[in-house]
CSV table of C-alpha atoms in Angstrom, one decimal:
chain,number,residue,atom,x,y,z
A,1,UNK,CA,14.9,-21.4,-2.2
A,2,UNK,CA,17.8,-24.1,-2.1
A,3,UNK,CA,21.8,-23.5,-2.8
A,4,UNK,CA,21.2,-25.3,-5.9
A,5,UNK,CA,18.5,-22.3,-6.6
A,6,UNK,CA,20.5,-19.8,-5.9
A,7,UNK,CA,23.1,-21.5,-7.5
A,8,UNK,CA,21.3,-21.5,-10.9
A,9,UNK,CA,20.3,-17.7,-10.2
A,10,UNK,CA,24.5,-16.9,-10.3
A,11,UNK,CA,24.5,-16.7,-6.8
A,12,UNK,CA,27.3,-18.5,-4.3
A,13,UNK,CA,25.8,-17.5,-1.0
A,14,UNK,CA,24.1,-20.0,0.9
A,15,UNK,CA,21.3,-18.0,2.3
A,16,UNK,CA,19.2,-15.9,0.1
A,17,UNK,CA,18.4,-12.5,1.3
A,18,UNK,CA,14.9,-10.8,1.6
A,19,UNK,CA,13.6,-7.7,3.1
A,20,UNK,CA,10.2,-7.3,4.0
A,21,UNK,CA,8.5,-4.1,5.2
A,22,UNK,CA,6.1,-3.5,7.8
A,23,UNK,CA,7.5,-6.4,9.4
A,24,UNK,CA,8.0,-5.3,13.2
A,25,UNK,CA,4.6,-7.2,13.6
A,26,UNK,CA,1.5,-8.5,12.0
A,27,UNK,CA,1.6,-10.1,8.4
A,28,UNK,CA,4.9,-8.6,8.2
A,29,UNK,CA,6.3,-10.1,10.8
A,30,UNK,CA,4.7,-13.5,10.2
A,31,UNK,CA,5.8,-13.0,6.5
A,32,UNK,CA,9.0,-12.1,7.7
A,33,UNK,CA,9.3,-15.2,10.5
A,34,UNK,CA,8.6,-17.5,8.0
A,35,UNK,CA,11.0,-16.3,4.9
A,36,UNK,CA,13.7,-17.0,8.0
A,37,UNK,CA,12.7,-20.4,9.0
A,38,UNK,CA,12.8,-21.2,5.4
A,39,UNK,CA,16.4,-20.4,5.0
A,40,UNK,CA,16.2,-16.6,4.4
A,41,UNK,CA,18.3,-14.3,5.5
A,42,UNK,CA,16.1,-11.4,6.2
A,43,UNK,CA,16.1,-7.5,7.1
A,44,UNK,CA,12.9,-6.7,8.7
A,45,UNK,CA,12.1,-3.2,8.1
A,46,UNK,CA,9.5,-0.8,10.0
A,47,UNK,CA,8.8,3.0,10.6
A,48,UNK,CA,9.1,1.8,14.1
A,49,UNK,CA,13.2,1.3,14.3
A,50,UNK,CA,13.0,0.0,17.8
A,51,UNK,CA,10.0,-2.6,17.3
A,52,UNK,CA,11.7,-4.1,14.1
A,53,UNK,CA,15.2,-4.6,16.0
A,54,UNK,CA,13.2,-6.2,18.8
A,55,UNK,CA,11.4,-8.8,15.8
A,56,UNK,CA,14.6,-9.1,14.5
A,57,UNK,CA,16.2,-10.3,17.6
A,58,UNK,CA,13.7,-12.3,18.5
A,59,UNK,CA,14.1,-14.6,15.3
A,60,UNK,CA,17.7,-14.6,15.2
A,61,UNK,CA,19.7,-12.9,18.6
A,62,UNK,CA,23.3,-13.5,16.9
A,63,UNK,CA,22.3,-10.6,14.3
A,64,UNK,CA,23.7,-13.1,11.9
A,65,UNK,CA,20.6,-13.9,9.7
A,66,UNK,CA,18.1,-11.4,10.9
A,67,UNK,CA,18.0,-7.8,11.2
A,68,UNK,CA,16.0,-4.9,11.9
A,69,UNK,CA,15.7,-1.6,9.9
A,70,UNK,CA,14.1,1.6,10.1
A,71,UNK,CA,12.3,2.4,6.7
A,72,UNK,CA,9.9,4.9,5.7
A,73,UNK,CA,8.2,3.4,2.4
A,74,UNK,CA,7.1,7.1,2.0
A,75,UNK,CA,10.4,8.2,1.0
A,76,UNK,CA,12.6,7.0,-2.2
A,77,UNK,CA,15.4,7.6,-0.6
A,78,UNK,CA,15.1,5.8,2.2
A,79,UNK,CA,14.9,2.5,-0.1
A,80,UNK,CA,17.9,3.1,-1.6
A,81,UNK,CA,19.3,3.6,1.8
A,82,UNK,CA,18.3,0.3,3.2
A,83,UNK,CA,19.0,-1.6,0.0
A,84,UNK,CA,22.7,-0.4,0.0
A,85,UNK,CA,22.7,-1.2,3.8
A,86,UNK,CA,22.0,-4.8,3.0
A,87,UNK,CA,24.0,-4.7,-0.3
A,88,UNK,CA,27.4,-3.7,2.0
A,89,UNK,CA,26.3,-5.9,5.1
A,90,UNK,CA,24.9,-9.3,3.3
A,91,UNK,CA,26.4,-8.9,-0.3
A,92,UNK,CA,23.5,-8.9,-2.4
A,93,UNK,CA,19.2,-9.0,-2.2
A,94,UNK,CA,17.0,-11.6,-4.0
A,95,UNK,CA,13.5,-11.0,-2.5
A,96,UNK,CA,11.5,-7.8,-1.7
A,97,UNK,CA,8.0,-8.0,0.2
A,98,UNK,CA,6.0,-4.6,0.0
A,99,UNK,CA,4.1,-5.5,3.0
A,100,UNK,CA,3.8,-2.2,4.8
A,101,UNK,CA,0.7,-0.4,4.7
A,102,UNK,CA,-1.7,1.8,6.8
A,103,UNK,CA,-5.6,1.5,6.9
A,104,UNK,CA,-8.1,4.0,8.9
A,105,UNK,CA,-11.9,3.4,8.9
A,106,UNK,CA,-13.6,6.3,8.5
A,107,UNK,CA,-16.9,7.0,6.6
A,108,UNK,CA,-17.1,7.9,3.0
A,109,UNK,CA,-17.8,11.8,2.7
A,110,UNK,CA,-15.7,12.1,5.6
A,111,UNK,CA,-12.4,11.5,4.6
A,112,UNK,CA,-10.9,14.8,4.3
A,113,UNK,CA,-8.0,15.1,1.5
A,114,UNK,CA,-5.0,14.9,4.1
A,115,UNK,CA,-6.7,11.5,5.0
A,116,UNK,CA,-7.2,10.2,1.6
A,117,UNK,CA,-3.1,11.4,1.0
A,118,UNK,CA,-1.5,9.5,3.7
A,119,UNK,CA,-3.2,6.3,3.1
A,120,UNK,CA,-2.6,6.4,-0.2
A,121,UNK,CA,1.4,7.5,-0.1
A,122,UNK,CA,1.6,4.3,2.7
A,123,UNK,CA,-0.1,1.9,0.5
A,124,UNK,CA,0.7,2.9,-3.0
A,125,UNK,CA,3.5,5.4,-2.9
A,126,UNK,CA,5.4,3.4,-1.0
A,127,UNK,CA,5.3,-0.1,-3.4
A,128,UNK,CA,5.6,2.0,-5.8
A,129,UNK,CA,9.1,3.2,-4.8
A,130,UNK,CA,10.3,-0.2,-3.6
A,131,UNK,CA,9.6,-1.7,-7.2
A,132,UNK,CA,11.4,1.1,-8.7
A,133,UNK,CA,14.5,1.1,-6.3
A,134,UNK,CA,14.8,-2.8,-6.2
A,135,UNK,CA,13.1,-3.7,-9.3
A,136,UNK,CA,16.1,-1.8,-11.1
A,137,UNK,CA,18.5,-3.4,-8.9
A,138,UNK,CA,17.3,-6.7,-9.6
A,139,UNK,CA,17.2,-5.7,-13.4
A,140,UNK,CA,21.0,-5.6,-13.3
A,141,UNK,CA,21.5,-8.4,-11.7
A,142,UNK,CA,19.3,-10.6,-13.8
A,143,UNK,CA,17.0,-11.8,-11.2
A,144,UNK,CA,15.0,-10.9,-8.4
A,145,UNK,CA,11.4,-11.5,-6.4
A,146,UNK,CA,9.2,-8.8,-5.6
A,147,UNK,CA,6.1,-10.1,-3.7
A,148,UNK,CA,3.3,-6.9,-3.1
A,149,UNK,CA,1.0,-7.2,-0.7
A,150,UNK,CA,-2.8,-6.3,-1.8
A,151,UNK,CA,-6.3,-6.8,-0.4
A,152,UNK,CA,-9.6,-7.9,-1.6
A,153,UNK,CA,-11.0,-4.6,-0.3
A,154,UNK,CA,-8.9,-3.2,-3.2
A,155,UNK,CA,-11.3,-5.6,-5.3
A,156,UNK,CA,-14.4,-5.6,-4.1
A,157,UNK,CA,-14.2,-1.8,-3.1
A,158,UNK,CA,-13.7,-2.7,0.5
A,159,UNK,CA,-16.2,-4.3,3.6
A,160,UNK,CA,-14.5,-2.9,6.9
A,161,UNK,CA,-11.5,-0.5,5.6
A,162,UNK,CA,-11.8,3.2,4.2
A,163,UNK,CA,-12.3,4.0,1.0
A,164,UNK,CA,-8.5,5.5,0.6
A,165,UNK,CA,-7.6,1.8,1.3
A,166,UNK,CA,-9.5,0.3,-1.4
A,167,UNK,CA,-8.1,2.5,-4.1
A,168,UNK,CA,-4.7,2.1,-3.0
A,169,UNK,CA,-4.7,-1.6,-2.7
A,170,UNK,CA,-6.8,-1.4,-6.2
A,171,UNK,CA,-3.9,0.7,-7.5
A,172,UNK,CA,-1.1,-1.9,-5.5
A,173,UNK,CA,-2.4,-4.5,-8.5
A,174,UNK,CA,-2.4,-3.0,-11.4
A,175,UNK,CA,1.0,-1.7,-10.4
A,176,UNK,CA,2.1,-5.2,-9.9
A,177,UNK,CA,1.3,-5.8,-13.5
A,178,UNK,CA,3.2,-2.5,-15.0
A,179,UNK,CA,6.3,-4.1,-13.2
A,180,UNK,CA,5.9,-7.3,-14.1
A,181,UNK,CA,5.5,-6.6,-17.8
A,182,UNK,CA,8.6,-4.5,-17.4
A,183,UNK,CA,10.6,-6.7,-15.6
A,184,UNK,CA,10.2,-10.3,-16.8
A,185,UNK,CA,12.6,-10.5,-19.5
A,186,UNK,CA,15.1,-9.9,-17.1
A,187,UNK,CA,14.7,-12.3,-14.4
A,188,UNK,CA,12.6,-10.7,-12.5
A,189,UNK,CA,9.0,-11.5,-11.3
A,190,UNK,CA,6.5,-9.4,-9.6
A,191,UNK,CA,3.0,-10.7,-8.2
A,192,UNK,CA,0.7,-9.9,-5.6
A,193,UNK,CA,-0.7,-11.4,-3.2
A,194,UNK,CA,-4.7,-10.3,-2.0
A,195,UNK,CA,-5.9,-11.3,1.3
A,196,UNK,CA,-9.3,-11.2,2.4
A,197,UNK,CA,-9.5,-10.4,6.2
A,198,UNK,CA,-7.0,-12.2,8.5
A,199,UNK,CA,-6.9,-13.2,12.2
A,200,UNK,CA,-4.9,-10.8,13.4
A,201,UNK,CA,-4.1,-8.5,16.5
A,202,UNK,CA,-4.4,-5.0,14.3
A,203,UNK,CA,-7.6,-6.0,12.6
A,204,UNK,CA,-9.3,-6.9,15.9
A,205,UNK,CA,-8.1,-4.1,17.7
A,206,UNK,CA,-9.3,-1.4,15.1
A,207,UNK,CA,-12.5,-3.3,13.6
A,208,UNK,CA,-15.8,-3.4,15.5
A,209,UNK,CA,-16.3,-6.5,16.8
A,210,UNK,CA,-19.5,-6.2,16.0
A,211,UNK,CA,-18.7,-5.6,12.1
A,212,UNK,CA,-15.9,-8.2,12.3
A,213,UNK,CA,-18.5,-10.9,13.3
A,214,UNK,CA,-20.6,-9.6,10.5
A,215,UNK,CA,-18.2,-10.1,7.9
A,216,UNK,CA,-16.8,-13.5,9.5
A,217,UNK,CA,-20.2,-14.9,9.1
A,218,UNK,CA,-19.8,-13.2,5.8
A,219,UNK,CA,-16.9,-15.8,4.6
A,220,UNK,CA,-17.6,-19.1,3.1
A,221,UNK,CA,-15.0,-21.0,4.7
A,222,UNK,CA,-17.2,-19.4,8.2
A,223,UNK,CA,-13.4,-18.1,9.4
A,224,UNK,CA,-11.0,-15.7,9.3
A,225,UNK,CA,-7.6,-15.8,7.2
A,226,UNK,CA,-4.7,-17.3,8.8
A,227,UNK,CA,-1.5,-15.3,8.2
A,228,UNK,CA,0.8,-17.7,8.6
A,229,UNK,CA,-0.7,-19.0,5.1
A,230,UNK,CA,-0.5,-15.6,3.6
A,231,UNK,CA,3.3,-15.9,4.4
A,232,UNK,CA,3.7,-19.4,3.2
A,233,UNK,CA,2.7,-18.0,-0.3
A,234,UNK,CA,4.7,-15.2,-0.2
A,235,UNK,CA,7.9,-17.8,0.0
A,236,UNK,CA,6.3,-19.4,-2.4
A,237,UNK,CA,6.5,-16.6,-5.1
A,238,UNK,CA,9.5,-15.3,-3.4
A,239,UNK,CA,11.6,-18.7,-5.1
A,240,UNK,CA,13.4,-19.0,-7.3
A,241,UNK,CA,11.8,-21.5,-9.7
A,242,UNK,CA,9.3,-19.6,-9.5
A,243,UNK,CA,10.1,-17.9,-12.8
A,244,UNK,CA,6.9,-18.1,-15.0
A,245,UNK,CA,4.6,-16.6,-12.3
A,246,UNK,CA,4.6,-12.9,-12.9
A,247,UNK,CA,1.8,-10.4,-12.6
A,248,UNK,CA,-0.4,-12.7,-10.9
A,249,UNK,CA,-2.8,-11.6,-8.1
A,250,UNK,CA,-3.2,-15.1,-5.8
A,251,UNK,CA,-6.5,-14.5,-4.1
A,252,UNK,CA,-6.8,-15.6,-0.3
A,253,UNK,CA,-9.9,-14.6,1.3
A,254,UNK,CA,-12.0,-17.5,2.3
A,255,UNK,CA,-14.6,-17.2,-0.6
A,256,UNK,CA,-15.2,-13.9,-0.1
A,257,UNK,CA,-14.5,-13.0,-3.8
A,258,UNK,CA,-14.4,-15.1,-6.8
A,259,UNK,CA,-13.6,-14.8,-10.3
């Protein structure tokens, strides 16, 4: 997003502002890193208060353009907290990346009903309550970019993640779509964005390496996802001529899943 961009959205500030959540590392942080050297000013947000001060400082030490949050997506509230933190500090928000999620592999008939609950309050819950707090903000301002992050397991049912996963990430798109419809005559655009799985320190730390070269060998492409693309699209929605791309899903999973 240029000056003139935000120009043309009524804005005067130079620097558009975007928070991301989940972003103390991983695809949040890469998402987050990149939004920055793009020209973003950007609160990264995490349960973890310290780890997201530390990303924060280590993209921007003068605190200027870059700063780190503690957010629970689990709780409304805490939304409205942050966004008014950012509203007071930086003047206004333009972007909001529901990145933050939480995945356990555990077998089918095993997932007890407190499993299947906090999965599903990470993953859906909480995108849920960020599209309601800043979609509504946004809505009064006239624009805004919400950019949710999916997954193909929430597609094809899942290959190395729970089933609690799945449906949540299944639920994350057709949520995106309620918003969008909602949202798009006033300036605001919601998508998704559905990665297959990605080359990352979390998914080979948790995944059996064993299964993980199963489902590499799996992808047509023969590799895994790189997140750094993953974030390049989410600036990509996250502009602001980007205004007739609403409700989409942008697959990125090596082949994995067609349509």
């Amino acid at each position: 997003m240029s000056p003139r961009d935000i120009a043309a959205a009524g804005e005067g500030d130079s620097r558009p502002v975007a928070l991301v959540t989940g972003a103390a590392g991983g695809l949040g942080g890469c998402i987050a890193a990149r939004l920055y050297d793009r020209g973003h000013r950007v609160a990264l947000t995490d349960l973890d208060a310290e780890a997201a001060a530390k990303a924060a400082e280590a993209l921007d030490p003068t605190g200027e353009n870059a700063l780190g949050l503690a957010l629970d997506v689990r709780d409304k509230d805490a939304f409205v907290r942050v966004r008014d933190e950012l509203v007071a500090r930086w003047g206004v928000v333009h972007v909001l990346v529901n990145n933050a999620g939480h995945s356990k592999i555990e077998a089918l008939m095993d997932i007890t009903p407190e499993s299947f609950s906090a999965v599903v309050d990470t993953n859906l819950n909480g995108t849920f309550y960020g599209c309601q707090v800043f979609g509504q903000y946004f809505a009064e301002r006239g624009f805004g970019r919400i950019v949710n992050i999916a997954s193909l397991a929430g597609q094809n049912g899942g290959t190395a993640t729970g089933a609690h996963y799945a449906a949540a990430k299944g639920g994350v798109a057709t949520l995106t779509k309620v918003f969008a419809r909602d949202l798009g005559s006033r300036g605001v655009t919601v998508n998704a964005i559905s990665p297959g799985p990605q080359d990352l320190p979390v998914v080979r730390r948790t995944v059996d390496p064993e299964k993980l070269a199963q489902t590499e060998a799996m992808i047509p492409v023969g590799r895994l996802g790189r997140p750094e693309f993953i974030a390049d699209v989410a600036v990509l929605l996250s502009a602001a001529h980007a205004d007739t791309v609403t409700g989409a899903c942008w697959d990125v999973n090596g082949g994995l899943y067609m349509r």
